[in-house]
Amino acid sequence: MEEKEKEKIFSKRVRAGKRTYFFDVKSTRANDYYLTITESRRHPQGDGFVYEKHKMFLYKEDFDKFSDALHDTIQYIKSDLMPDFDFSQYEAKDELEDVGGSDLKWD
């Protein structure tokens, strides 16, 4: 019997040129939650395109560590490696989209 895909509770999509990132909250059979982060890259092939996908699973016990490390790394790049660069040119809020799911809120 084929296993049913885990239920998707909440999803955000970030379009970034030829790449799209998906942040999906899913549930387990035991009513626990985890995050999948998927990078989808479009490549031309023949008359159309193929999509290469890379997926990462992030579990609740790692949320804070992951978030802290990502924030610290981005801040290091912005403040130490590229302090004079204007990152505000990339603040395109319309690139971030809800793509289904519930009104789940993160605090």
Short mmCIF file of C-alpha atoms in Angstrom, two decimals:
data_model
loop_
_atom_site.label_atom_id
_atom_site.label_comp_id
_atom_site.label_asym_id
_atom_site.label_seq_id
_atom_site.Cartn_x
_atom_site.Cartn_y
_atom_site.Cartn_z
CA MET A 1 0.00 0.00 0.00
CA GLU A 2 1.35 3.43 -0.97
CA GLU A 3 1.88 5.78 1.99
CA LYS A 4 -0.22 8.95 1.84
CA GLU A 5 1.74 12.21 1.73
CA LYS A 6 1.92 13.90 5.12
CA GLU A 7 -0.76 16.51 5.64
CA LYS A 8 0.34 20.04 4.77
CA ILE A 9 -0.88 22.51 7.43
CA PHE A 10 0.69 25.79 6.31
CA SER A 11 2.83 26.85 3.36
CA LYS A 12 4.80 29.87 2.18
CA ARG A 13 6.45 30.24 -1.22
CA VAL A 14 9.38 32.55 -2.01
CA ARG A 15 10.10 33.14 -5.68
CA ALA A 16 13.72 34.00 -6.41
CA GLY A 17 14.48 34.10 -10.13
CA LYS A 18 14.92 30.54 -11.40
CA ARG A 19 14.60 29.24 -7.84
CA THR A 20 11.53 28.89 -5.67
CA TYR A 21 11.65 28.08 -1.97
CA PHE A 22 8.77 26.36 -0.19
CA PHE A 23 8.36 26.41 3.59
CA ASP A 24 5.76 23.78 4.48
CA VAL A 25 4.46 22.80 7.91
CA LYS A 26 3.36 19.18 7.95
CA SER A 27 1.91 16.88 10.56
CA THR A 28 2.81 13.36 11.55
CA ARG A 29 0.39 10.56 12.39
CA ALA A 30 1.08 11.31 16.06
CA ASN A 31 -0.14 14.92 15.61
CA ASP A 32 3.34 16.38 15.84
CA TYR A 33 4.60 19.07 13.46
CA TYR A 34 7.74 19.60 11.42
CA LEU A 35 8.97 21.95 8.71
CA THR A 36 10.16 21.05 5.24
CA ILE A 37 12.20 23.55 3.28
CA THR A 38 12.35 22.81 -0.43
CA GLU A 39 14.46 24.55 -3.05
CA SER A 40 13.08 24.04 -6.55
CA ARG A 41 15.27 25.12 -9.48
CA ARG A 42 14.01 25.34 -13.04
CA HIS A 43 16.26 24.11 -15.85
CA PRO A 44 15.46 24.25 -19.57
CA GLN A 45 15.16 20.88 -21.27
CA GLY A 46 13.98 20.44 -24.83
CA ASP A 47 10.90 22.58 -25.42
CA GLY A 48 10.10 22.87 -21.73
CA PHE A 49 11.60 22.79 -18.27
CA VAL A 50 12.55 20.27 -15.63
CA TYR A 51 12.63 21.03 -11.92
CA GLU A 52 15.44 19.95 -9.62
CA LYS A 53 14.32 19.80 -6.00
CA HIS A 54 16.27 19.63 -2.77
CA LYS A 55 14.39 19.11 0.47
CA MET A 56 15.36 19.60 4.09
CA PHE A 57 13.40 18.43 7.13
CA LEU A 58 13.47 20.48 10.31
CA TYR A 59 12.06 19.08 13.55
CA LYS A 60 10.74 21.02 16.54
CA GLU A 61 13.71 20.25 18.76
CA ASP A 62 15.95 22.06 16.25
CA PHE A 63 13.74 25.10 15.43
CA ASP A 64 15.45 27.53 17.81
CA LYS A 65 19.00 26.36 17.01
CA PHE A 66 18.33 26.56 13.28
CA SER A 67 16.66 29.98 13.50
CA ASP A 68 19.47 31.39 15.68
CA ALA A 69 22.20 30.04 13.37
CA LEU A 70 20.48 31.37 10.25
CA HIS A 71 19.95 34.80 11.81
CA ASP A 72 23.54 35.00 13.13
CA THR A 73 24.99 33.93 9.78
CA ILE A 74 22.96 36.47 7.81
CA GLN A 75 23.85 39.24 10.29
CA TYR A 76 27.55 38.32 10.01
CA ILE A 77 27.42 38.63 6.22
CA LYS A 78 25.56 41.94 6.40
CA SER A 79 27.57 43.60 9.15
CA ASP A 80 31.06 42.09 8.87
CA LEU A 81 31.51 41.01 5.26
CA MET A 82 29.31 43.51 3.38
CA PRO A 83 28.67 46.49 5.71
CA ASP A 84 28.39 49.01 2.87
CA PHE A 85 26.05 46.98 0.69
CA ASP A 86 22.42 48.13 0.42
CA PHE A 87 20.37 45.00 1.11
CA SER A 88 17.12 47.01 1.06
CA GLN A 89 17.01 46.61 -2.72
CA TYR A 90 15.99 42.99 -2.12
CA GLU A 91 13.06 43.75 0.20
CA ALA A 92 10.40 42.57 -2.27
CA LYS A 93 7.54 41.54 0.00
CA ASP A 94 5.47 40.39 -2.98
CA GLU A 95 7.96 37.54 -3.46
CA LEU A 96 6.63 35.87 -0.29
CA GLU A 97 3.26 34.20 -0.80
CA ASP A 98 0.84 32.08 1.16
CA VAL A 99 0.14 29.02 -0.94
CA GLY A 100 -2.50 27.30 1.13
CA GLY A 101 -2.94 25.86 4.55
CA SER A 102 -4.48 27.29 7.64
CA ASP A 103 -4.12 30.51 9.58
CA LEU A 104 -1.42 28.94 11.76
CA LYS A 105 0.52 31.72 13.49
CA TRP A 106 4.13 31.57 14.67
CA ASP A 107 5.14 33.50 17.77
#
